[in-house]
Coordinates of N, CA and C in Angstrom, one line a residue:
Chain A
K133 N -32.8 74.6 16.7 CA -34.0 73.5 17.5 C -33.8 74.1 19.0
Q134 N -35.3 73.9 19.8 CA -35.0 74.6 21.3 C -34.1 73.3 22.0
E135 N -33.4 73.5 22.8 CA -33.3 72.5 24.1 C -33.2 73.1 25.1
V136 N -33.8 71.9 26.2 CA -34.1 72.4 27.7 C -33.2 71.4 28.4
T137 N -32.4 72.6 29.4 CA -31.9 71.4 29.9 C -31.8 71.8 31.7
Q138 N -31.6 70.6 32.3 CA -31.8 70.7 33.8 C -30.9 70.4 34.7
I139 N -30.4 71.1 35.6 CA -29.4 70.9 36.3 C -29.4 70.8 37.6
P140 N -29.1 70.2 38.5 CA -28.5 69.0 38.7 C -29.9 67.6 38.3
A141 N -29.0 67.0 37.8 CA -29.8 65.4 37.3 C -30.5 64.7 38.3
A142 N -29.6 65.1 39.8 CA -30.0 64.6 40.7 C -29.8 65.4 42.1
L143 N -30.4 65.3 42.9 CA -30.5 66.2 44.4 C -31.0 65.5 45.6
S144 N -30.2 65.3 46.3 CA -30.3 64.9 48.1 C -30.4 66.0 48.9
V145 N -31.7 66.3 49.6 CA -31.6 67.2 50.7 C -32.1 66.7 51.7
P146 N -31.8 67.4 53.0 CA -32.5 66.8 54.3 C -33.8 67.4 54.6
E147 N -34.7 67.1 55.2 CA -36.3 67.6 55.3 C -35.5 68.9 55.9
G148 N -37.0 70.0 55.6 CA -36.8 71.1 55.9 C -35.9 72.0 55.1
E149 N -35.1 72.0 54.5 CA -34.4 72.3 53.9 C -35.2 73.2 52.6
N150 N -34.5 74.4 52.1 CA -35.4 75.4 50.9 C -34.2 75.1 50.0
L151 N -34.7 74.6 48.9 CA -34.2 74.3 47.6 C -34.4 75.4 46.2
V152 N -33.1 74.7 45.1 CA -33.8 75.8 43.9 C -33.3 74.5 42.8
L153 N -34.5 74.4 42.0 CA -34.0 73.4 40.3 C -33.9 74.1 39.5
N154 N -33.1 74.3 38.7 CA -33.0 75.3 37.6 C -33.3 74.4 36.3
C155 N -33.3 75.2 35.4 CA -33.8 74.9 34.2 C -33.4 76.1 33.2
S156 N -33.1 75.8 32.0 CA -32.4 76.3 31.2 C -32.7 76.0 29.7
F157 N -32.7 77.1 28.7 CA -33.7 76.7 27.5 C -32.7 77.5 26.5
T158 N -32.5 77.2 25.2 CA -31.8 78.1 24.1 C -32.6 79.1 23.5
D159 N -33.9 78.8 23.2 CA -34.4 79.5 22.3 C -35.2 80.8 23.4
S160 N -35.4 81.8 23.1 CA -35.7 82.6 24.3 C -37.2 82.9 24.0
A161 N -37.6 82.6 22.7 CA -39.0 83.2 22.0 C -39.9 82.2 22.6
I162 N -40.5 82.2 23.5 CA -41.2 81.2 24.2 C -42.6 81.5 24.7
Y163 N -43.9 81.2 24.6 CA -44.7 81.7 25.2 C -45.1 81.6 26.4
N164 N -44.5 80.4 27.2 CA -45.0 80.3 28.6 C -43.7 78.9 29.2
L165 N -43.6 78.9 30.3 CA -43.2 77.9 30.6 C -43.8 76.9 31.9
Q166 N -43.7 75.7 31.9 CA -44.5 75.1 32.7 C -43.5 74.2 33.5
W167 N -43.9 74.2 34.7 CA -42.7 73.1 35.9 C -44.1 71.7 36.2
F168 N -43.4 70.6 35.9 CA -44.2 69.3 36.7 C -43.3 68.3 37.4
R169 N -44.3 67.8 38.0 CA -43.9 67.1 39.0 C -44.3 65.2 38.4
Q170 N -43.0 64.0 38.4 CA -43.6 63.2 38.4 C -43.1 62.2 39.3
D171 N -44.0 61.2 40.1 CA -43.5 60.1 40.7 C -43.4 59.2 40.0
P172 N -42.3 58.3 40.4 CA -42.3 56.7 39.8 C -43.4 55.9 39.0
G173 N -43.1 55.7 37.9 CA -44.0 55.2 37.2 C -46.0 56.1 37.2
K174 N -45.8 57.3 37.1 CA -46.9 57.7 37.1 C -47.2 58.7 36.1
G175 N -48.1 59.4 35.9 CA -48.0 60.6 34.7 C -47.5 62.2 35.6
L176 N -47.9 62.9 34.6 CA -47.2 64.4 34.9 C -48.0 64.8 35.9
T177 N -47.9 65.8 36.9 CA -49.0 66.8 37.5 C -48.4 68.4 37.1
S178 N -48.9 68.9 36.7 CA -48.6 70.1 35.9 C -48.6 71.1 37.7
L179 N -47.2 72.1 38.2 CA -47.3 72.3 39.2 C -47.5 74.1 39.1
L180 N -47.1 74.5 37.9 CA -47.0 75.9 38.0 C -46.8 76.1 36.5
L181 N -47.7 77.2 35.7 CA -47.4 77.9 34.6 C -46.9 79.1 34.8
I182 N -46.0 79.3 33.8 CA -45.6 80.8 33.7 C -45.5 81.6 32.5
Q183 N -46.2 82.4 32.0 CA -46.3 83.1 31.0 C -45.4 84.0 30.9
S184 N -45.1 84.3 29.3 CA -43.9 85.2 29.0 C -43.6 86.5 29.7
S185 N -45.0 87.1 29.9 CA -44.8 88.3 30.3 C -44.8 88.3 32.0
Q186 N -45.1 87.4 32.5 CA -44.4 87.2 34.1 C -43.5 87.1 34.3
R187 N -43.0 87.1 35.5 CA -41.6 87.1 36.0 C -41.8 85.8 37.1
E188 N -42.7 85.5 38.1 CA -42.9 84.7 39.0 C -44.3 83.8 39.1
Q189 N -44.1 83.2 39.3 CA -45.7 82.3 40.2 C -45.3 81.5 41.2
T190 N -46.5 81.6 41.8 CA -46.5 80.6 43.6 C -47.6 80.1 43.5
S191 N -47.2 79.1 44.4 CA -48.6 78.4 44.1 C -47.8 77.5 45.7
G192 N -48.3 77.4 47.4 CA -48.1 77.0 48.3 C -46.4 77.5 48.7
R193 N -45.7 76.3 48.8 CA -44.3 76.6 49.0 C -43.6 76.1 48.1
L194 N -44.3 76.4 46.8 CA -43.5 76.5 45.1 C -43.5 77.7 45.1
N195 N -42.1 78.2 44.1 CA -42.3 79.5 43.6 C -41.6 79.3 42.5
A196 N -41.5 79.9 41.4 CA -40.9 79.4 40.0 C -41.0 80.9 39.4
S197 N -39.7 81.2 39.1 CA -39.2 82.3 38.3 C -39.0 82.1 36.7
L198 N -38.8 83.4 35.9 CA -38.7 82.7 34.6 C -37.9 84.2 34.2
D199 N -36.6 84.4 33.8 CA -36.0 85.1 32.8 C -35.6 84.7 31.4
K200 N -36.5 85.6 30.7 CA -36.1 85.0 28.9 C -35.1 85.5 28.7
S201 N -34.8 86.3 28.9 CA -33.3 87.1 28.3 C -32.6 86.0 28.8
S202 N -31.9 85.3 29.6 CA -30.6 84.6 30.2 C -31.4 83.2 29.8
G203 N -32.4 83.2 29.4 CA -33.0 81.6 28.9 C -32.9 80.5 30.2
R204 N -33.9 81.1 31.3 CA -33.3 80.7 32.5 C -34.9 80.5 33.5
S205 N -34.9 79.5 33.9 CA -36.4 79.5 35.3 C -35.8 79.0 36.2
T206 N -36.4 79.0 37.2 CA -36.0 78.5 38.7 C -36.9 77.8 39.4
L207 N -37.2 76.8 39.8 CA -38.3 76.4 41.1 C -37.8 76.0 42.1
Y208 N -38.3 77.0 42.8 CA -37.5 77.1 44.8 C -38.7 76.8 45.7
I209 N -38.8 75.5 46.0 CA -39.3 74.8 47.1 C -38.9 75.1 48.6
A210 N -40.0 75.7 49.3 CA -39.7 75.8 50.5 C -39.5 75.0 51.7
A211 N -39.1 74.8 52.6 CA -39.4 73.7 53.5 C -39.7 72.2 53.0
S212 N -38.8 72.0 52.2 CA -38.7 70.7 51.7 C -39.2 69.7 53.0
Q213 N -39.9 68.5 52.0 CA -40.9 67.5 53.0 C -40.4 66.0 52.4
P214 N -40.3 64.9 52.7 CA -40.1 63.5 51.9 C -41.3 63.3 50.7
G215 N -42.7 64.2 51.4 CA -43.4 64.3 50.1 C -43.1 64.9 48.9
D216 N -42.4 65.6 48.9 CA -41.8 66.3 47.7 C -40.7 65.2 46.9
S217 N -40.0 64.4 47.4 CA -39.5 63.4 46.3 C -39.9 63.0 45.1
A218 N -39.7 63.9 44.1 CA -40.1 63.1 42.5 C -39.3 63.7 41.6
T219 N -39.5 63.6 40.4 CA -38.9 64.3 39.4 C -39.4 65.5 39.2
Y220 N -38.8 66.6 38.9 CA -39.2 67.8 38.2 C -39.1 68.1 37.2
L221 N -40.1 67.9 36.3 CA -39.5 68.5 35.3 C -40.1 70.0 34.1
C222 N -39.4 70.5 33.5 CA -39.8 71.9 32.9 C -40.0 71.6 31.6
A223 N -40.9 72.2 31.0 CA -40.9 72.5 29.7 C -41.7 73.7 29.4
V224 N -41.3 73.7 27.6 CA -41.7 75.3 26.7 C -42.2 74.6 25.5
P225 N -43.2 75.3 25.6 CA -44.2 75.1 23.7 C -42.8 75.1 22.7
K226 N -43.6 74.4 21.9 CA -42.3 74.1 20.7 C -42.8 75.3 19.8
R227 N -41.7 76.3 19.1 CA -42.0 77.2 18.3 C -43.2 76.9 17.2
G228 N -44.4 77.5 17.3 CA -44.9 77.5 16.0 C -46.1 76.6 16.2
A229 N -45.9 75.6 17.2 CA -46.9 74.2 17.9 C -47.4 74.5 18.9
N230 N -47.5 73.2 19.3 CA -48.4 73.4 20.6 C -48.0 72.5 21.6
N231 N -46.7 71.3 21.1 CA -46.4 70.6 21.7 C -45.4 71.2 22.6
L232 N -44.6 70.3 23.4 CA -43.8 71.0 24.7 C -42.4 70.3 24.4
F233 N -41.4 71.2 24.6 CA -40.3 70.5 24.8 C -40.0 70.2 25.9
F234 N -39.6 69.2 26.6 CA -39.1 68.6 28.2 C -37.6 68.9 28.4
G235 N -37.5 69.3 29.2 CA -36.3 69.2 30.3 C -35.9 67.8 30.5
T236 N -34.5 67.4 30.9 CA -34.2 66.3 31.2 C -34.4 65.9 32.6
G237 N -35.1 66.6 33.4 CA -35.8 66.5 34.8 C -34.3 66.1 35.8
T238 N -35.0 66.6 37.2 CA -34.2 66.7 38.4 C -34.9 65.8 39.2
R239 N -33.8 64.8 39.7 CA -34.7 63.5 40.5 C -34.5 64.1 41.9
L240 N -35.4 64.6 42.7 CA -35.1 65.1 44.2 C -35.8 64.0 45.0
T241 N -34.6 63.8 46.1 CA -35.0 63.0 47.1 C -35.1 63.7 48.3
V242 N -35.9 63.7 49.2 CA -35.6 64.5 50.6 C -35.9 63.8 51.7
I243 N -35.0 63.6 52.6 CA -34.5 62.6 53.0 C -35.2 63.2 54.8
P244 N -35.4 62.0 55.0 CA -36.5 62.5 56.6 C -35.4 62.9 57.7
Chain B
D123 N -61.8 70.5 38.2 CA -60.3 70.0 38.0 C -60.3 69.3 36.3
V124 N -59.3 69.4 35.7 CA -59.3 68.7 34.3 C -58.9 67.4 35.1
K125 N -59.6 66.6 34.3 CA -59.3 64.9 34.3 C -58.9 64.3 33.0
V126 N -57.9 64.1 32.9 CA -57.2 63.1 31.4 C -57.1 62.0 31.9
T127 N -57.9 60.3 31.5 CA -57.9 59.5 31.7 C -57.0 58.5 30.7
Q128 N -56.5 57.5 31.0 CA -56.1 56.5 30.0 C -56.6 55.3 30.4
S129 N -56.9 54.7 29.1 CA -57.8 53.1 29.2 C -57.0 52.4 29.9
S130 N -55.8 51.5 30.2 CA -55.0 51.4 31.0 C -53.7 51.7 31.6
R131 N -53.3 51.4 32.9 CA -52.5 51.6 34.0 C -51.1 50.4 33.1
Y132 N -51.1 49.2 33.2 CA -50.3 48.5 32.4 C -51.0 47.7 31.8
L133 N -50.2 47.2 30.4 CA -50.5 46.4 29.5 C -49.4 45.4 28.7
V134 N -49.5 44.3 28.8 CA -48.4 43.4 28.0 C -48.9 42.7 26.4
K135 N -48.7 42.9 25.6 CA -48.7 42.5 24.6 C -47.7 41.6 23.9
R136 N -48.3 41.0 22.6 CA -46.9 40.0 22.1 C -46.4 41.1 20.8
T137 N -45.7 40.5 20.4 CA -44.7 41.2 18.9 C -45.8 40.8 17.8
G138 N -46.0 41.9 17.0 CA -47.0 41.7 15.9 C -48.4 41.8 16.1
E139 N -49.1 42.3 17.8 CA -50.3 42.5 18.0 C -50.7 43.7 17.1
K140 N -51.8 44.1 17.4 CA -52.4 45.4 16.9 C -52.8 45.5 18.4
V141 N -52.6 47.4 19.0 CA -52.6 47.7 20.0 C -53.1 49.2 20.5
F142 N -54.3 49.2 21.3 CA -55.1 50.3 21.1 C -54.9 51.0 22.7
L143 N -54.5 52.6 22.6 CA -54.2 53.2 23.7 C -55.3 54.1 23.3
E144 N -56.3 54.5 24.9 CA -57.2 55.4 24.7 C -57.2 56.0 25.8
C145 N -57.7 57.7 25.4 CA -57.4 58.4 26.2 C -58.5 59.3 26.2
V146 N -59.3 60.1 27.5 CA -59.9 60.6 27.1 C -59.9 62.0 28.2
Q147 N -60.4 63.0 27.6 CA -60.8 64.3 28.9 C -61.4 65.1 28.7
D148 N -62.0 65.4 29.9 CA -63.5 66.0 29.8 C -63.6 67.5 30.1
M149 N -62.7 68.2 29.7 CA -63.0 69.6 29.4 C -63.0 70.3 28.3
D150 N -63.5 69.8 27.5 CA -63.8 69.7 26.1 C -62.6 71.1 25.6
H151 N -61.1 70.5 25.9 CA -59.9 70.9 25.0 C -59.8 70.2 23.8
E152 N -59.5 71.7 23.1 CA -59.6 71.3 21.5 C -58.0 70.3 21.1
N153 N -56.9 70.6 21.9 CA -55.8 70.1 21.8 C -56.0 68.5 22.7
M154 N -55.0 67.4 21.8 CA -54.6 66.5 22.6 C -53.7 65.9 21.8
F155 N -52.8 65.2 22.9 CA -51.4 64.7 23.0 C -50.9 63.1 23.0
W156 N -50.3 62.7 22.2 CA -49.5 61.3 22.7 C -48.0 61.4 22.5
Y157 N -47.5 61.2 23.8 CA -46.0 61.5 24.1 C -45.8 59.9 24.5
R158 N -44.4 59.4 24.4 CA -43.8 58.5 24.7 C -42.6 58.9 26.0
Q159 N -42.2 58.2 27.0 CA -40.9 58.4 27.6 C -40.5 57.2 27.9
D160 N -38.9 57.7 27.8 CA -38.0 56.5 27.8 C -36.6 57.3 28.8
P161 N -36.1 56.0 29.5 CA -35.3 56.6 30.1 C -34.1 57.2 29.2
G162 N -33.6 58.2 29.6 CA -32.5 59.1 29.1 C -32.8 59.4 27.6
L163 N -33.9 59.3 27.4 CA -34.3 60.4 26.0 C -35.0 60.9 26.5
G164 N -36.4 60.9 27.7 CA -37.1 62.1 28.3 C -38.5 62.0 27.3
L165 N -39.6 62.9 27.3 CA -40.7 62.4 26.7 C -40.5 63.2 25.3
R166 N -41.0 62.4 24.2 CA -41.2 62.8 22.9 C -42.3 63.1 22.4
L167 N -42.9 63.5 21.3 CA -44.0 63.5 20.7 C -44.2 62.7 19.7
I168 N -45.3 62.0 19.9 CA -45.6 61.0 18.9 C -46.5 61.6 17.7
Y169 N -48.0 62.5 17.8 CA -48.6 62.7 17.5 C -49.8 63.5 18.2
F170 N -49.6 65.0 17.6 CA -51.2 65.7 18.3 C -52.1 65.8 17.4
S171 N -53.2 66.4 18.1 CA -54.6 66.7 17.3 C -54.9 67.6 17.7
Y172 N -55.6 68.5 16.8 CA -56.0 69.9 17.2 C -57.8 70.1 17.1
D173 N -58.0 69.0 16.4 CA -59.5 69.1 16.4 C -60.1 67.9 15.9
V174 N -61.1 67.7 16.1 CA -61.7 66.3 15.5 C -61.4 65.7 14.5
K175 N -60.8 64.7 13.8 CA -60.2 64.0 12.6 C -59.2 64.6 12.1
M176 N -58.9 65.9 13.0 CA -57.5 66.6 12.5 C -56.2 66.1 13.5
K177 N -55.2 65.9 12.5 CA -54.3 65.4 13.7 C -52.8 65.9 12.4
E178 N -51.7 65.7 13.5 CA -50.3 65.8 13.0 C -49.3 65.0 13.4
K179 N -48.5 64.4 12.6 CA -47.1 63.8 13.0 C -46.5 64.7 14.2
G180 N -45.7 64.0 15.0 CA -44.7 64.6 15.9 C -43.5 64.2 15.6
D181 N -42.9 64.0 16.4 CA -41.3 63.5 16.2 C -40.9 62.4 15.9
I182 N -41.3 61.3 16.5 CA -41.2 59.9 16.2 C -42.5 59.0 15.9
P183 N -43.6 59.6 14.6 CA -44.6 58.8 14.7 C -44.6 57.5 13.7
E184 N -43.2 57.1 13.1 CA -43.1 55.8 12.6 C -43.5 54.1 13.7
G185 N -44.5 53.6 12.9 CA -44.9 52.8 13.7 C -46.4 52.8 14.4
Y186 N -46.6 54.3 14.5 CA -47.8 54.5 15.4 C -48.9 55.3 14.4
S187 N -50.3 55.0 14.6 CA -51.2 55.8 14.2 C -52.4 56.3 15.0
V188 N -52.8 57.3 14.8 CA -54.2 58.0 15.8 C -55.3 58.3 15.6
S189 N -56.2 58.3 16.0 CA -57.9 58.7 16.0 C -58.1 59.2 16.5
R190 N -58.9 60.3 16.2 CA -59.6 61.4 16.7 C -61.3 61.4 16.5
E191 N -62.2 60.5 16.5 CA -63.8 60.7 16.0 C -64.3 61.7 17.0
K192 N -63.7 61.7 18.1 CA -64.9 62.7 19.4 C -63.8 63.6 20.0
K193 N -64.4 64.4 20.2 CA -63.1 65.6 20.6 C -62.5 65.3 22.0
E194 N -63.2 64.3 22.8 CA -62.9 64.2 24.3 C -62.1 63.0 24.3
R195 N -61.8 61.9 22.9 CA -61.1 60.8 22.9 C -60.4 60.9 22.0
F196 N -59.0 60.7 22.2 CA -57.8 60.2 21.1 C -57.2 59.3 21.4
S197 N -57.1 58.2 20.4 CA -56.5 56.6 20.7 C -55.3 56.7 20.0
L198 N -54.3 56.2 20.4 CA -52.8 55.8 19.7 C -52.9 54.3 19.5
I199 N -52.7 53.8 18.2 CA -52.7 52.5 17.8 C -51.1 52.2 17.2
L200 N -50.8 51.0 18.0 CA -50.0 50.5 17.4 C -50.7 49.2 16.2
E201 N -50.0 49.2 14.7 CA -50.5 48.7 14.2 C -49.8 47.2 14.0
S202 N -49.0 47.1 14.4 CA -48.0 45.8 14.9 C -46.6 45.9 15.8
A203 N -47.0 45.5 16.8 CA -46.1 46.2 18.1 C -45.0 45.7 17.7
S204 N -44.2 46.2 18.2 CA -42.5 45.9 18.2 C -42.0 45.8 19.9
T205 N -40.6 45.2 20.0 CA -40.0 45.2 21.1 C -39.7 46.6 21.4
N206 N -39.5 47.3 20.7 CA -38.9 48.7 20.8 C -40.1 49.7 21.0
Q207 N -41.1 49.5 21.2 CA -42.3 50.0 21.5 C -42.6 50.0 23.0
T208 N -41.9 48.8 23.6 CA -41.7 49.2 25.4 C -41.7 50.4 25.7
S209 N -42.7 51.1 26.5 CA -42.3 52.3 26.7 C -43.2 52.6 28.3
M210 N -43.6 54.1 28.3 CA -44.3 55.0 29.1 C -45.4 55.3 28.3
Y211 N -46.7 55.7 28.0 CA -47.1 56.5 27.1 C -48.0 57.7 27.9
L212 N -48.0 58.5 27.5 CA -48.2 59.8 28.3 C -49.3 60.6 27.3
C213 N -50.5 60.8 27.5 CA -51.5 61.4 26.8 C -51.8 62.9 27.8
A214 N -51.9 64.0 26.8 CA -51.9 65.3 27.6 C -53.3 66.0 26.5
S215 N -53.5 67.1 27.4 CA -54.5 67.5 26.5 C -54.4 69.4 27.0
N216 N -55.0 70.4 26.0 CA -54.9 71.6 26.4 C -55.8 72.5 25.5
R217 N -56.5 73.5 26.0 CA -57.6 74.2 25.3 C -56.3 74.7 23.9
G218 N -57.3 75.8 23.4 CA -56.6 76.1 21.8 C -55.5 76.9 21.5
A219 N -55.1 78.2 22.0 CA -54.1 78.5 22.0 C -52.9 78.2 22.6
R220 N -51.7 78.6 22.3 CA -50.6 77.7 22.9 C -50.1 77.9 23.7
V221 N -50.7 79.3 24.5 CA -50.5 79.7 26.0 C -51.1 79.1 27.1
Y222 N -52.1 78.1 26.8 CA -52.5 77.1 27.8 C -51.9 76.0 28.7
E223 N -52.5 75.9 29.8 CA -51.7 74.6 30.3 C -51.9 73.2 30.0
Q224 N -50.6 72.5 30.0 CA -51.1 71.1 29.5 C -51.4 70.1 30.7
Y225 N -52.1 69.5 30.6 CA -52.4 68.2 31.4 C -52.7 67.2 30.9
F226 N -51.8 66.3 31.8 CA -51.2 64.8 31.7 C -52.1 63.9 32.2
G227 N -52.3 62.7 31.6 CA -53.1 61.3 31.9 C -51.9 60.6 33.2
P228 N -52.6 59.6 33.6 CA -51.5 58.8 34.5 C -50.3 58.0 33.7
G229 N -50.8 57.9 32.5 CA -49.7 57.0 31.8 C -49.9 55.7 31.6
T230 N -49.4 54.8 30.3 CA -49.8 53.9 30.3 C -48.7 53.0 30.0
R231 N -48.0 52.0 30.9 CA -46.8 51.3 30.9 C -46.8 50.3 29.8
L232 N -46.5 50.1 28.6 CA -46.6 48.9 27.7 C -45.3 48.5 27.7
T233 N -45.7 46.9 27.6 CA -44.4 45.9 27.7 C -45.0 45.1 26.5
V234 N -44.0 45.2 25.2 CA -44.2 44.2 24.0 C -42.9 43.2 24.4
T235 N -43.8 42.0 24.5 CA -42.7 40.9 24.3 C -42.5 40.1 23.6

């Protein structure tokens, strides 16, 4: 069964710092990997989707990488801002289905 | 932009009541999903639907049913609400093939007292 893990569970950084969030998965036969952001009490906002054939995707200050062979993805946030404070989740599709397996999430706090 | 909307942001119901949660998407997506999110347990799939009137059980379907009479609308039904169904409920949708991005609604925080 697929397991998705995110480390660390929580992270506090000063404003302006570059940071990396990690996601690991046990079954490397994935079609894609998706990164989400969730603000407290709110739904999930899709940030980036990386297809299995891609190694990187970029959107503004965000860059996500995917290494299927090692079962890892990273989300890089450049020049962090207080507005980046949220929980970040990674997710991969369930084998043979369309729903997602979610990671445990990393709660990010950017201190002004 | 894809939009997924849910009928209520917050809902308070009594034990034993029948509860309807509705989700609507405006992008003609084939697939729709209902997840629940609980602290320490993350997001878990309750049901999903890949076409009108078609549904499949997810990981935790007990105590729930669903209805999809129109392509854009997917309803989650709690036949007899119980306190252990207090949770955040999230609806999502995407296009048919599994390589497509999933889009989520704003969530419904349900409290059963």
